[in-house]
Every structure is written in structure tokens, then in C-alpha cells.
mmCIF file of C-alpha atoms in Angstrom:
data_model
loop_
_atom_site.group_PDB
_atom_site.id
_atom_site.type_symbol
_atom_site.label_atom_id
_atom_site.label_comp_id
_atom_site.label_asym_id
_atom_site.label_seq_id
_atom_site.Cartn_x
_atom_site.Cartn_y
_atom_site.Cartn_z
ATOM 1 C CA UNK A 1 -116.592 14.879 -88.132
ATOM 2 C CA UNK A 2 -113.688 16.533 -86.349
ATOM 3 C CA UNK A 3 -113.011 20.164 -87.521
ATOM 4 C CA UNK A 4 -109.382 20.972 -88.741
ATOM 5 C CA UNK A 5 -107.507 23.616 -86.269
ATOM 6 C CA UNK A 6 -106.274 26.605 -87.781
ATOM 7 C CA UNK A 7 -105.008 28.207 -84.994
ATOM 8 C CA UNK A 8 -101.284 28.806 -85.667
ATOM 9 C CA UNK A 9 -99.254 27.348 -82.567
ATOM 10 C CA UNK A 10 -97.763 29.890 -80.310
ATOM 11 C CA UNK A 11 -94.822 31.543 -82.248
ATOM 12 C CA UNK A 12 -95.489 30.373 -85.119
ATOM 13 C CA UNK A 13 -95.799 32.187 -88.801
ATOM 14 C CA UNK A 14 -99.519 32.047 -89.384
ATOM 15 C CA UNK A 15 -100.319 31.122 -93.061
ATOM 16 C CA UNK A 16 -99.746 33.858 -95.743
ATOM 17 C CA UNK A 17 -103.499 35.374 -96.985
ATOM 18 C CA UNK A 18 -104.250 35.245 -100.405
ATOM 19 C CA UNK A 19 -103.972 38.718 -101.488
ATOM 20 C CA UNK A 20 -107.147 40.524 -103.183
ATOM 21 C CA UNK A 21 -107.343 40.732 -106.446
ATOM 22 C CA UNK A 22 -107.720 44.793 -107.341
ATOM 23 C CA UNK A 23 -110.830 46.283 -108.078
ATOM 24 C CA UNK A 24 -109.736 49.700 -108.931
ATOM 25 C CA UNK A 25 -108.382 50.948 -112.392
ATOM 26 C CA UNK A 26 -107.966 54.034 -113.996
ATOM 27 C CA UNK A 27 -107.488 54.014 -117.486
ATOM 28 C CA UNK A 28 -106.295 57.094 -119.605
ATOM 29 C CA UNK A 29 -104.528 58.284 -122.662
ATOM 30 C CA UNK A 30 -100.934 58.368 -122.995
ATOM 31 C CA UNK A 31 -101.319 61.849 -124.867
ATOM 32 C CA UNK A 32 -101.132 65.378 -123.194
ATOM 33 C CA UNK A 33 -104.677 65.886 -122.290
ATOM 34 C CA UNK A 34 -105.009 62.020 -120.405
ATOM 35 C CA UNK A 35 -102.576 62.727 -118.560
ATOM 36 C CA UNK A 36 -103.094 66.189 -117.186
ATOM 37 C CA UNK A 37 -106.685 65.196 -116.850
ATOM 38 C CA UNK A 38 -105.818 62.277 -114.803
ATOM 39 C CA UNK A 39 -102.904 64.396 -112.926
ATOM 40 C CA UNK A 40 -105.297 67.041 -112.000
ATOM 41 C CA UNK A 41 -108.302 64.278 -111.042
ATOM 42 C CA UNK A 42 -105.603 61.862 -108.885
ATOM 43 C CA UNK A 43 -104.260 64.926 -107.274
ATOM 44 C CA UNK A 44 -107.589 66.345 -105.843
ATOM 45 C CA UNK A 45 -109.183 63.101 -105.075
ATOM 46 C CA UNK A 46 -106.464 60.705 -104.612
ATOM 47 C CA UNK A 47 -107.040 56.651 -104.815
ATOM 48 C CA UNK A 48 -105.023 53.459 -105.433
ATOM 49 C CA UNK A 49 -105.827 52.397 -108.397
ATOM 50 C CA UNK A 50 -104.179 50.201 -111.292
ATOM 51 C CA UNK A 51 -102.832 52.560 -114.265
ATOM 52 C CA UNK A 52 -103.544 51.416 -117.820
ATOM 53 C CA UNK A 53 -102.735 53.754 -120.858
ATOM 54 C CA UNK A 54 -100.451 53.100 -123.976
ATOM 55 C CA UNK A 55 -99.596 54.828 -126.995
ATOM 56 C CA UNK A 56 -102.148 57.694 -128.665
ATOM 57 C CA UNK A 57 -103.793 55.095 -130.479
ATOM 58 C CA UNK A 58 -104.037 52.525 -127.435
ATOM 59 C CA UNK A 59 -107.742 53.353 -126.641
ATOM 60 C CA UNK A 60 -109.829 49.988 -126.052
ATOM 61 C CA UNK A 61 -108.512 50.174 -122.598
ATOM 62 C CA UNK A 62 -111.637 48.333 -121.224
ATOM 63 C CA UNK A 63 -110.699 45.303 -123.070
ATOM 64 C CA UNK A 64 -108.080 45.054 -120.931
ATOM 65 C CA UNK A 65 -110.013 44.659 -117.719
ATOM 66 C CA UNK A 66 -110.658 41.641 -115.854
ATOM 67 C CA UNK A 67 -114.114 40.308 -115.994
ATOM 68 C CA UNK A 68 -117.025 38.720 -113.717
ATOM 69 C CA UNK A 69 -116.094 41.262 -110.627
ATOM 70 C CA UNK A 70 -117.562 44.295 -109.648
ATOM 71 C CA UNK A 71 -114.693 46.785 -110.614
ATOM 72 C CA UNK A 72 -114.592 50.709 -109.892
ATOM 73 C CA UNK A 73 -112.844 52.045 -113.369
ATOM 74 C CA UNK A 74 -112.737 55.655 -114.424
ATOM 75 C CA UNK A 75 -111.184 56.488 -117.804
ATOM 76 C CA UNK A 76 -110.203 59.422 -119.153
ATOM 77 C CA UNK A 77 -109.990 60.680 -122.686
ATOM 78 C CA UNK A 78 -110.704 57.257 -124.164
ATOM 79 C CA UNK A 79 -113.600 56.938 -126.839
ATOM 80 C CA UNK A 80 -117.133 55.711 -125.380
ATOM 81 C CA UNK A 81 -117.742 54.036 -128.686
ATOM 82 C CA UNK A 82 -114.510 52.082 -128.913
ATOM 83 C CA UNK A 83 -115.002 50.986 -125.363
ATOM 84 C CA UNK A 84 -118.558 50.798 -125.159
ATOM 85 C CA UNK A 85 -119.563 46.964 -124.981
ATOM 86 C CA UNK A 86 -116.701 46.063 -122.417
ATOM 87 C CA UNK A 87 -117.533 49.430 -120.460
ATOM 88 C CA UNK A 88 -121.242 47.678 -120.355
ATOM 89 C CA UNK A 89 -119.881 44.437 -118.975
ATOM 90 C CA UNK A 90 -117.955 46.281 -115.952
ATOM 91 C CA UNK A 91 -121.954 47.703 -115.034
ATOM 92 C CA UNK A 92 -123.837 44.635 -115.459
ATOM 93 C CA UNK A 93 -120.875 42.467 -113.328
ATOM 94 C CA UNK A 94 -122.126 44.993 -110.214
ATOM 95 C CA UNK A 95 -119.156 47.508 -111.151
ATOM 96 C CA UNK A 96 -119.060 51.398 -111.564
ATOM 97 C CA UNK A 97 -117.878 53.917 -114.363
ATOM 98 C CA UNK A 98 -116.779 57.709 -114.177
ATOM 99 C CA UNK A 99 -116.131 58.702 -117.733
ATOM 100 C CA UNK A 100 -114.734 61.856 -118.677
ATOM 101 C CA UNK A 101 -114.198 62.599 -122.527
ATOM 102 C CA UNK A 102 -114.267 64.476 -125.766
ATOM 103 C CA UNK A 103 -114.625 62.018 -128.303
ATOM 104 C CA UNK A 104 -117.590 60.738 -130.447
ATOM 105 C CA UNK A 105 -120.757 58.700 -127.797
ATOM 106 C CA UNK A 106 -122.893 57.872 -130.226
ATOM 107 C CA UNK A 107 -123.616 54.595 -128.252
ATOM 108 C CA UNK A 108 -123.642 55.998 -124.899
ATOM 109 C CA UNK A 109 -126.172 54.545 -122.373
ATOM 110 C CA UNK A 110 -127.743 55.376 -118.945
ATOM 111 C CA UNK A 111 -126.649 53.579 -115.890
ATOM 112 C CA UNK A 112 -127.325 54.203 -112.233
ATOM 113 C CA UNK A 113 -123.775 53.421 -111.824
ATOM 114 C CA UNK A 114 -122.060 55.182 -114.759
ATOM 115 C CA UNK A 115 -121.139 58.785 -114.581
ATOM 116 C CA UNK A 116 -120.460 60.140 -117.389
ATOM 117 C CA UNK A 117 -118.519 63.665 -118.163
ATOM 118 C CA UNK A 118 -118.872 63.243 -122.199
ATOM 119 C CA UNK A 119 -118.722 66.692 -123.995
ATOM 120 C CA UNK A 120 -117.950 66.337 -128.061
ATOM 121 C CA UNK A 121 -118.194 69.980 -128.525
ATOM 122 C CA UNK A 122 -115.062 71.194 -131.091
ATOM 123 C CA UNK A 123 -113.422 73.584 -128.424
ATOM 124 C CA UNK A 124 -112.788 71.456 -125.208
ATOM 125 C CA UNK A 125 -110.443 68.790 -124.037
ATOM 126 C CA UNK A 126 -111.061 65.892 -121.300
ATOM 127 C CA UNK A 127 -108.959 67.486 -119.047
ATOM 128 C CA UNK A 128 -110.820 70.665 -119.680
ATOM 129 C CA UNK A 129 -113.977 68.703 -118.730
ATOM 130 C CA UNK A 130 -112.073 67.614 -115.429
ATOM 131 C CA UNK A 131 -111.019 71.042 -114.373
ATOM 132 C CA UNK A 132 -114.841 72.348 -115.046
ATOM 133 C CA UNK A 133 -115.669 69.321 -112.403
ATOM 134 C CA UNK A 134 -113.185 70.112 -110.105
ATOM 135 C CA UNK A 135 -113.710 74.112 -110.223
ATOM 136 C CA UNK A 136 -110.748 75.234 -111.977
ATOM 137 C CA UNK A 137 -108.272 73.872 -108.945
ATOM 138 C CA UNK A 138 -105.601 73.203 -110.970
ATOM 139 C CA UNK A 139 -106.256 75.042 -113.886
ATOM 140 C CA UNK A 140 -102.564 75.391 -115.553
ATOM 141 C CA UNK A 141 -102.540 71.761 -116.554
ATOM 142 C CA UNK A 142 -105.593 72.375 -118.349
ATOM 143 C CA UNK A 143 -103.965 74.821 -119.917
ATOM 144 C CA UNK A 144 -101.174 72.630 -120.972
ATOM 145 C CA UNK A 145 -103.952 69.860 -122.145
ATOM 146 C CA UNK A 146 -105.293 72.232 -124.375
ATOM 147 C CA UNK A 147 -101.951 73.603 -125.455
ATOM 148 C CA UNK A 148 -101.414 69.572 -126.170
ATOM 149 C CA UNK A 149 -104.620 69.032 -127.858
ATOM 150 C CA UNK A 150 -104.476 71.599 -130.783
ATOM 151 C CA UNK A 151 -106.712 73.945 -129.129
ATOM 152 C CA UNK A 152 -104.381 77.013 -128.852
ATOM 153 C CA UNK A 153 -106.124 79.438 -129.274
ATOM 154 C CA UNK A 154 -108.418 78.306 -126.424
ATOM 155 C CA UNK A 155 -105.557 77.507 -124.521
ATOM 156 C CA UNK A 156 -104.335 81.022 -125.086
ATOM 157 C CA UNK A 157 -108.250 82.811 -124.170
ATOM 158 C CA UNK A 158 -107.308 80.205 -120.468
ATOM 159 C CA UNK A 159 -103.961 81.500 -119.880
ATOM 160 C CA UNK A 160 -104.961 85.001 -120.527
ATOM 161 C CA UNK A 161 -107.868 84.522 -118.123
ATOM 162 C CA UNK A 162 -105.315 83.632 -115.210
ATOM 163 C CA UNK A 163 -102.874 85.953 -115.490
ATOM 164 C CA UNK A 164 -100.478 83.914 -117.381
ATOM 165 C CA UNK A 165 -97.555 85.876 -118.986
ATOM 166 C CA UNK A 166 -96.211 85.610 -121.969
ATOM 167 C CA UNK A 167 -93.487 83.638 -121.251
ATOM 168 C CA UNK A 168 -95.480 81.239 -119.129
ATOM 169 C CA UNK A 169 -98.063 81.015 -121.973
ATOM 170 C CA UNK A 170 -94.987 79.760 -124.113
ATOM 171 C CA UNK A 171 -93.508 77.218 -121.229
ATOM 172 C CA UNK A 172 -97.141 75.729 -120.652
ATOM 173 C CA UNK A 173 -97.414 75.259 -124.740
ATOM 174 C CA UNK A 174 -94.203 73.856 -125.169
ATOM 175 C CA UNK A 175 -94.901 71.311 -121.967
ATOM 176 C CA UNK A 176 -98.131 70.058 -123.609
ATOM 177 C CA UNK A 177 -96.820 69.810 -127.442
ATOM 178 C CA UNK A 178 -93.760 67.273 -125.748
ATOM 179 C CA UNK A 179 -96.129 65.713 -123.516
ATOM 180 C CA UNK A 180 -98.477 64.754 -126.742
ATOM 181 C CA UNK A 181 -95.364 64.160 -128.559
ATOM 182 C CA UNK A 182 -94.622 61.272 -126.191
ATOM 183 C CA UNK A 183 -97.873 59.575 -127.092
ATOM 184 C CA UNK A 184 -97.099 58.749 -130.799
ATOM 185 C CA UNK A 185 -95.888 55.266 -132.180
ATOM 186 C CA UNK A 186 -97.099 52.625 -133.376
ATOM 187 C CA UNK A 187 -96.010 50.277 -130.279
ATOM 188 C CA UNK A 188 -94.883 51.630 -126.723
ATOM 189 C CA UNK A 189 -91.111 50.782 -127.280
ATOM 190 C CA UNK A 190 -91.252 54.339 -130.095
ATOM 191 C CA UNK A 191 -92.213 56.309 -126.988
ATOM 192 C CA UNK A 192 -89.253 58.137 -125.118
ATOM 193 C CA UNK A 193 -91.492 56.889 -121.950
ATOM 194 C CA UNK A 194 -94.194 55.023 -121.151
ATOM 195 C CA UNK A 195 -97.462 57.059 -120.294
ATOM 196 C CA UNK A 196 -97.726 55.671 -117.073
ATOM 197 C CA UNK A 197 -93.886 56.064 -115.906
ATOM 198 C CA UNK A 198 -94.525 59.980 -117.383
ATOM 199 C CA UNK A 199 -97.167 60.010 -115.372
ATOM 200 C CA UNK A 200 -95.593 58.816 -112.297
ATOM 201 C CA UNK A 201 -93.381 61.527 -112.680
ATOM 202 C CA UNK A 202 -95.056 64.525 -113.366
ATOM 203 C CA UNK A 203 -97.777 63.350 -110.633
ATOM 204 C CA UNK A 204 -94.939 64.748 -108.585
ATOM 205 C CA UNK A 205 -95.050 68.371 -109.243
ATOM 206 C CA UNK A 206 -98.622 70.405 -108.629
ATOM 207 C CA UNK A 207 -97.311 72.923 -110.420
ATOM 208 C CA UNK A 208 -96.276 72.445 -114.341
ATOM 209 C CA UNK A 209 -93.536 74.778 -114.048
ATOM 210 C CA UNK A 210 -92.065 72.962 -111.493
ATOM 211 C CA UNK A 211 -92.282 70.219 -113.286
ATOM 212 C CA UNK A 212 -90.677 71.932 -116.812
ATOM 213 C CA UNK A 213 -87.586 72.933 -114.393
ATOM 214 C CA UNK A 214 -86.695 70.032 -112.296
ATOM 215 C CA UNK A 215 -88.234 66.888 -114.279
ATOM 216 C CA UNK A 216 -85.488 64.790 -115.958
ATOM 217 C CA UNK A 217 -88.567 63.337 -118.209
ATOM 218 C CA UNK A 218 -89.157 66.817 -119.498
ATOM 219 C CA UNK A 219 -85.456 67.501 -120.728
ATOM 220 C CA UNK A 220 -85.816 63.800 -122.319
ATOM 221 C CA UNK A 221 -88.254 64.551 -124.266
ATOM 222 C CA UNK A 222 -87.015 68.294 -125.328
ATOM 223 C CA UNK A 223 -83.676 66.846 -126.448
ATOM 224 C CA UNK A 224 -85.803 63.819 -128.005
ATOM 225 C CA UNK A 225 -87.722 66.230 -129.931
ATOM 226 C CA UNK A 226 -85.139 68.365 -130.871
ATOM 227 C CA UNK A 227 -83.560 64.945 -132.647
ATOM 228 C CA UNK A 228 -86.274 64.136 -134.665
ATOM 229 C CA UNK A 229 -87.375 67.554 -135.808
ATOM 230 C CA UNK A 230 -84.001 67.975 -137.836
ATOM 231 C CA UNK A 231 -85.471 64.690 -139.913
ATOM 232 C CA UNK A 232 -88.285 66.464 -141.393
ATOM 233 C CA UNK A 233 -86.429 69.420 -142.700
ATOM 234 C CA UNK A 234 -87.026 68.667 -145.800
ATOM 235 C CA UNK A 235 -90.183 66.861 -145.620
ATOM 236 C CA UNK A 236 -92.552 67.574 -148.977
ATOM 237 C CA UNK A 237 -96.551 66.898 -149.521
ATOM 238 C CA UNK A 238 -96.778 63.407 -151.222
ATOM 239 C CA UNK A 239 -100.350 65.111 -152.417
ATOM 240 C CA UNK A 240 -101.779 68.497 -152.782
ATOM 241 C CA UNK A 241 -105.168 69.954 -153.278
ATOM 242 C CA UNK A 242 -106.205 73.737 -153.017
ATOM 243 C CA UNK A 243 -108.042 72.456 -149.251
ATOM 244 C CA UNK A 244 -105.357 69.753 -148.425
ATOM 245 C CA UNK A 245 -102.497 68.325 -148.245
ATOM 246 C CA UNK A 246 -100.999 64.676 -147.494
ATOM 247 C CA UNK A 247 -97.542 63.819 -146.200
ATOM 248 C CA UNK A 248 -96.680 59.896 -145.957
ATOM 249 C CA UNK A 249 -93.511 59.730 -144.071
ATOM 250 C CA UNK A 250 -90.932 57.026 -144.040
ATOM 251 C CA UNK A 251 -90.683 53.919 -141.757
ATOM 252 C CA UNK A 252 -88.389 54.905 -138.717
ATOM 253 C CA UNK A 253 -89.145 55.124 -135.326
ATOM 254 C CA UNK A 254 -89.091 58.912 -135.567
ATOM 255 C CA UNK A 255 -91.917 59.322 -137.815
ATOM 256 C CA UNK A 256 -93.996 56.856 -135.648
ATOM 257 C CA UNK A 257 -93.354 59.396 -132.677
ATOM 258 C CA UNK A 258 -93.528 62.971 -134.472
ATOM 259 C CA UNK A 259 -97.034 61.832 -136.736
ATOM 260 C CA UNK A 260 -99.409 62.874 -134.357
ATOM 261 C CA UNK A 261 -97.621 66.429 -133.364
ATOM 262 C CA UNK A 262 -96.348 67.002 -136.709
ATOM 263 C CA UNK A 263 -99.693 66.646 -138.378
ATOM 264 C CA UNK A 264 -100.793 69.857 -135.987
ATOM 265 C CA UNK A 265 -98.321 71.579 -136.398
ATOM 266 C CA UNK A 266 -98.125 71.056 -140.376
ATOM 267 C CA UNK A 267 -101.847 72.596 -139.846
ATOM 268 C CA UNK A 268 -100.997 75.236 -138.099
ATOM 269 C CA UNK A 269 -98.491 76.312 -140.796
ATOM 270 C CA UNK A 270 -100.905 75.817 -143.920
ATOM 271 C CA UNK A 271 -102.943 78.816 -143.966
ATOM 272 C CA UNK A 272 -106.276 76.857 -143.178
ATOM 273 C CA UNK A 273 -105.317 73.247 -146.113
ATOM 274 C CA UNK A 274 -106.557 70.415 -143.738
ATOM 275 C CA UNK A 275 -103.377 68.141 -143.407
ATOM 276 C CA UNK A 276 -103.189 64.424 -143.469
ATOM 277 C CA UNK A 277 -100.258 62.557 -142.456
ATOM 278 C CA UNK A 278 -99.748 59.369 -143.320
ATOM 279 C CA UNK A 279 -96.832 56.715 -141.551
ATOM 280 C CA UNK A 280 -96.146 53.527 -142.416
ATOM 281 C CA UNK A 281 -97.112 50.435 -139.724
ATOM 282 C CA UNK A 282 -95.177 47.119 -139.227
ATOM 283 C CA UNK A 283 -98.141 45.040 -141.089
ATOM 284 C CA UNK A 284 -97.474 46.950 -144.012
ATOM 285 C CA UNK A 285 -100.711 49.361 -143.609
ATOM 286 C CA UNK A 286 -100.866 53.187 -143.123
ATOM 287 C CA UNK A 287 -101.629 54.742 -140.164
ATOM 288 C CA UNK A 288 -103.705 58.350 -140.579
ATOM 289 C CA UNK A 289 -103.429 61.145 -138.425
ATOM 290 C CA UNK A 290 -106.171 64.374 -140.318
ATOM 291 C CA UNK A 291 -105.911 67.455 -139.119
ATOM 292 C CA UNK A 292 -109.082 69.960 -140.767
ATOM 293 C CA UNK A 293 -107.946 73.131 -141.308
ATOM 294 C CA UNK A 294 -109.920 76.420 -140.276
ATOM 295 C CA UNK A 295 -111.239 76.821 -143.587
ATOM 296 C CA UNK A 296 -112.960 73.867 -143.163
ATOM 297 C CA UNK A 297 -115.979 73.235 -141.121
ATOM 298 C CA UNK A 298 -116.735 69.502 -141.605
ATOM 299 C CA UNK A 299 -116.052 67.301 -139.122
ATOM 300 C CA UNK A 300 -112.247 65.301 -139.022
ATOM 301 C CA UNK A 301 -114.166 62.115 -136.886
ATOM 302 C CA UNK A 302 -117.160 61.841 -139.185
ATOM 303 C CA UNK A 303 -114.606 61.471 -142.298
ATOM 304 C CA UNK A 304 -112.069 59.384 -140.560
ATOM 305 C CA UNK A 305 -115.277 57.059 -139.270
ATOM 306 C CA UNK A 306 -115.773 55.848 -143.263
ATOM 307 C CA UNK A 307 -113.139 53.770 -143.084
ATOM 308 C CA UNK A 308 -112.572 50.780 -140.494
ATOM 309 C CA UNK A 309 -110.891 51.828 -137.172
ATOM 310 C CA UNK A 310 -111.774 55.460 -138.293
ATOM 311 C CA UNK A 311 -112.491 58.112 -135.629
ATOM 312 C CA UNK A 312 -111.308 60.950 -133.543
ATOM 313 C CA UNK A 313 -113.088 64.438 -132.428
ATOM 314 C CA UNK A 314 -114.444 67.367 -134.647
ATOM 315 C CA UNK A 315 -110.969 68.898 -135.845
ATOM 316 C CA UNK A 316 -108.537 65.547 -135.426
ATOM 317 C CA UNK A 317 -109.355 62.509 -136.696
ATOM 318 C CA UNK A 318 -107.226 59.038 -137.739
ATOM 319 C CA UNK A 319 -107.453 56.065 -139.089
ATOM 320 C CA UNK A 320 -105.594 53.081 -137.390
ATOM 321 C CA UNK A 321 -104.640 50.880 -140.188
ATOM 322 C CA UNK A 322 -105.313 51.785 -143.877
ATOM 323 C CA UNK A 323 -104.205 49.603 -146.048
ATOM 324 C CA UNK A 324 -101.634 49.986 -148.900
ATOM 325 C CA UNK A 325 -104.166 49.662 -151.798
ATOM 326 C CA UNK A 326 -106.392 52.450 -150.542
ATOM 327 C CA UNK A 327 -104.278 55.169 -150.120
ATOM 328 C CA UNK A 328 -104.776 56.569 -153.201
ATOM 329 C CA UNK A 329 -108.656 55.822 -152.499
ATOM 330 C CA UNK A 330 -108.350 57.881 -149.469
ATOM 331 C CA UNK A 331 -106.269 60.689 -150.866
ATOM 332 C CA UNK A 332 -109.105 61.463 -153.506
ATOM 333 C CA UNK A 333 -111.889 60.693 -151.408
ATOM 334 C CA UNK A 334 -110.718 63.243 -148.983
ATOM 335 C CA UNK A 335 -109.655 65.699 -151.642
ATOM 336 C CA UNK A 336 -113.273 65.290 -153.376
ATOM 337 C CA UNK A 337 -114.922 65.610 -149.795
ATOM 338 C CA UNK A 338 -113.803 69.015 -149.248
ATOM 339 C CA UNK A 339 -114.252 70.360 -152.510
ATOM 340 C CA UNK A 340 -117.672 69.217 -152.464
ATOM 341 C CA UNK A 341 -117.960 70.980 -149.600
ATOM 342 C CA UNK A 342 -116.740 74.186 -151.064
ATOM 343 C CA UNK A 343 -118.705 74.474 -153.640
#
């Protein structure tokens, strides 16, 4: 049997080669402290890699993988228990996992190839986790992570450490509230930007302040923010308990992006009530963002995790879709679970 020639003739185009599919991905959170973990991760040890992220809530990023190839994936500030079983398939198809992360890993396994970075303790971040690995190199956008993740006055105890003034202390808080800001909504089209076009951007700047002063994205989002602030003026509790309180906001596009910030900072303001916030979703259920308030020590995630789609970390928890019927369910239940544990 004669062999076909594949030798192009002289001059001649040779055929195109099928281009290889891609094996790298990283996968992060579209919140503050995903993307200044990722920022500070791509910056020091750079790598092509396919970006997936979405909107606060967007977290089964593994799901989204393709499967039956070996893949090198590292994901940031994603749950290990919402992404566990597909995070298994990407091992046992030959692939590898770095996992840094905060949240709950009740489920977590050992794997030669898995590396895992998983710390639930109540006073770190994931990006927090990736500056400890990477030796404090670029140790303002920690900062901001923390800043972004509720933890001020950790974030504060960091800036203080390296010689932050005042006034940078305020421009590296302000820079992570907007960046979590972003984050909220129940679909991408709420956000001002999509996670990975912000973090395009400020993957530009090694220094946050550089970024605050020359980013067009930052401005965006202060002006954005600005906007929607002057709709909760005069925003009231729906609920109230001695340990709580519960907002449920309206259905407009600027609840769905200020639910996530708003519920910290309605926290911040409430003398140590726990806050829920709740914000109405297009299939007619509630999604819950809890904030616990200092004078509570139980846990936001374990609370949240009663309910399906329930979860978070120790001080922030949510619920993705609650549904109409049990809200009232969920406002005593919560109300009854911290008196309980007051008494």
C-alpha cells in the first residue's frame, strides 16, 4: 500500500495544525479577595492560563472545566465543598490542583497532585493565604483583600505593620470595599465589569495606588457606587430582634449589586446585631447575604449550611436561593438561634 505524501510542494502553504486544546485554568472569585489573591499569585509566578470567575455567588467553577484531560487548574477563593467532586475528576483524569481558600473543606481529600492552601480560621482571607505563600511580596493587595473581605480590623493591624498612613489605610479600604462591590448580582450583566475584564485591568498596576489613580475601572465603580448608595437612604429593617436584624430590599439591579457590601457595612453600623440582607432573584426566591455581628460567636457558614445552597466562612454566610414561603421560617429560625445562644 502506497503511503500518502505530506510534504507540502515547494512554496506552498503547508496545512494549518489543529491548535491544542488548553490545559491551563485558573479559576477565582469575582469579589475583592479572588482577585487580589490571583493578582498577587499571576504577578509573581506568571502563566497562560484560561480565566474563569463570575459574580460573588458564581463558585462551582470546576463544573465548568472540560473533562477526560489532564488539566493544571488552580482556584482561588472558591469553596472545596462546592467544588469538591469535579475538583476530584480533574486528579483522577491525570490533572493537578493548587487550591488556596478560606471557606468550609469538610470534604477535602489527599492527593499527590493536589496542593492545597485551605485555612477556615475566622481572621484570614485567600489572598491573605497567598501573600503568607509568597512571603509578603506584595503585601498591599492583601491589605486591600482584607479591607474587601470584612476583616478591617485585621486589615488595619497589616497596614499598620507596613508603615501604611492614614490616608493610605483609607485609599486601600475604599479600593477593596468597590472591588467587592463589583462582585454582587444575581447574573454578570448587574456587575459594572466583569471579574475577569477587572482583572485584566488592575493586573496592570503592581502597586494598588497606582491603580486607584490612573485606572478608568476604579472611577467606574466609585461613581457606580456613589449612584446606588443614594437608593438606600432610607432603607428600614423588614425585621428586628435585640441580636439581629433583616433588610429585604427591592428588585432592581442596584440592590443585586450593593447586597453583599451593604450587608457589611449595615454590620459594621449595628453595634454588634448580626445583619441579614435579603434581595429578591429573577425565579422569584430570596437570595441571603448574613453578616454575625461581634456579639455573636456562632458561626455565619454553619447557620447558612441548614438550608440548601447554604454556606460561606465563620462571620459571612448566604444562602443562594431561599424561597418565598420560608422567609419568615428563616427570619425566626435565625432570630431563635441567637437567642438560644444568649441565654
Amino acid at each position: 500500500m502506497t503511503t500518502p505524501d505530506h510534504t507540502s510542494p515547494e512554496g506552498a502553504t503547508p496545512p494549518p495544525q489543529a491548535q491544542a486544546a488548553p490545559t491551563a485554568y485558573d479559576l477565582f472569585n469575582g469579589d475583592a479577595d479572588g482577585l487580589c489573591a490571583l493578582h498577587q499569585l499571576r504577578t509573581l509566578q506568571p502563566r497562560d492560563a484560561v480565566l474563569l470567575s463570575g459574580t460573588k455567588r458564581d463558585i462551582a467553577l470546576f463544573d465548568l472545566l472540560p473533562q477526560g484531560c489532564p488539566l493544571e487548574v488552580t482556584a482561588l477563593d472558591i469553596s472545596w465543598d462546592r467544588n469538591a467532586h469535579s475538583a476530584v475528576q480533574v486528579l483522577e483524569a491525570g490533572g493537578s490542583v493548587t487550591y488556596f481558600d478560606h471557606h468550609a473543606a469538610q470534604t477535602l481529600v489527599r492527593h499527590p497532585r493536589l496542593q492545597s492552601h485551605i485555612d477556615t480560621s475566622a481572621q484570614v482571607c485567600t489572598s491573605m493565604l497567598v501573600d503568607r505563600h509568597l512571603k509578603g511580596a506584595m503585601h498591599q493587595w492583601a491589605i486591600v483583600a482584607a479591607y474587601g473581605d470584612n476583616l478591617e480590623a485585621v486589615a488595619d493591624q497589616m497596614a499598620r505593620a507596613h508603615g501604611c498612613t492614614a490616608g493610605t489605610r483609607g485609599a486601600l479600604a475604599q479600593l477593596g470595599y468597590l472591588l467587592n462591590y463589583n462582585a454582587y448580582g444575581e447574573s454578570t450583566e448587574d456587575l459594572h465589569f466583569h471579574p475577569t475584564q477587572l482583572y485584566r485591568s488592575l493586573h496592570r498596576f503592581e502597586s494598588p495606588l497606582d491603580f486607584i489613580a490612573k485606572a478608568y475601572e476604579y472611577r467606574r465603580l466609585l461613581e457606580g457606587h456613589a449612584d446606588d448608595q443614594r437608593a438606600v437612604h432610607d432603607l428600614q429593617p423588614y425585621a428586628s430582634h435585640p441580636r439581629a436584624c433583616v433588610y429585604v430590599l427591592p428588585d432592581k439591579p442596584w440592590a443585586r449589586r450593593l447586597c453583599g457590601s451593604l450587608a457589611n457595612q449595615l454590620v459594621a453600623g449595628h453595634g454588634g446585631q448580626s445583619v441579614a440582607v435579603l434581595t429578591p432573584r429573577s425565579d422569584g426566591h430570596f437570595l441571603v447575604n448574613l453578616r454575625m455581628g461581634s456579639a455573636s460567636t456562632r458561626r455565619a457558614d454553619l447557620f447558612c449550611s441548614r438550608y440548601p445552597a447554604g454556606g460561606g466562612r465563620h462571620a459571612a454566610g448566604g444562602i443562594d436561593r431561599l424561597p418565598p414561603g420560608d422567609v419568615e421560617h428563616f427570619i425566626q429560625d435565625l432570630f431563635q438561634h441567637l437567642q438560644e445562644h444568649a441565654a
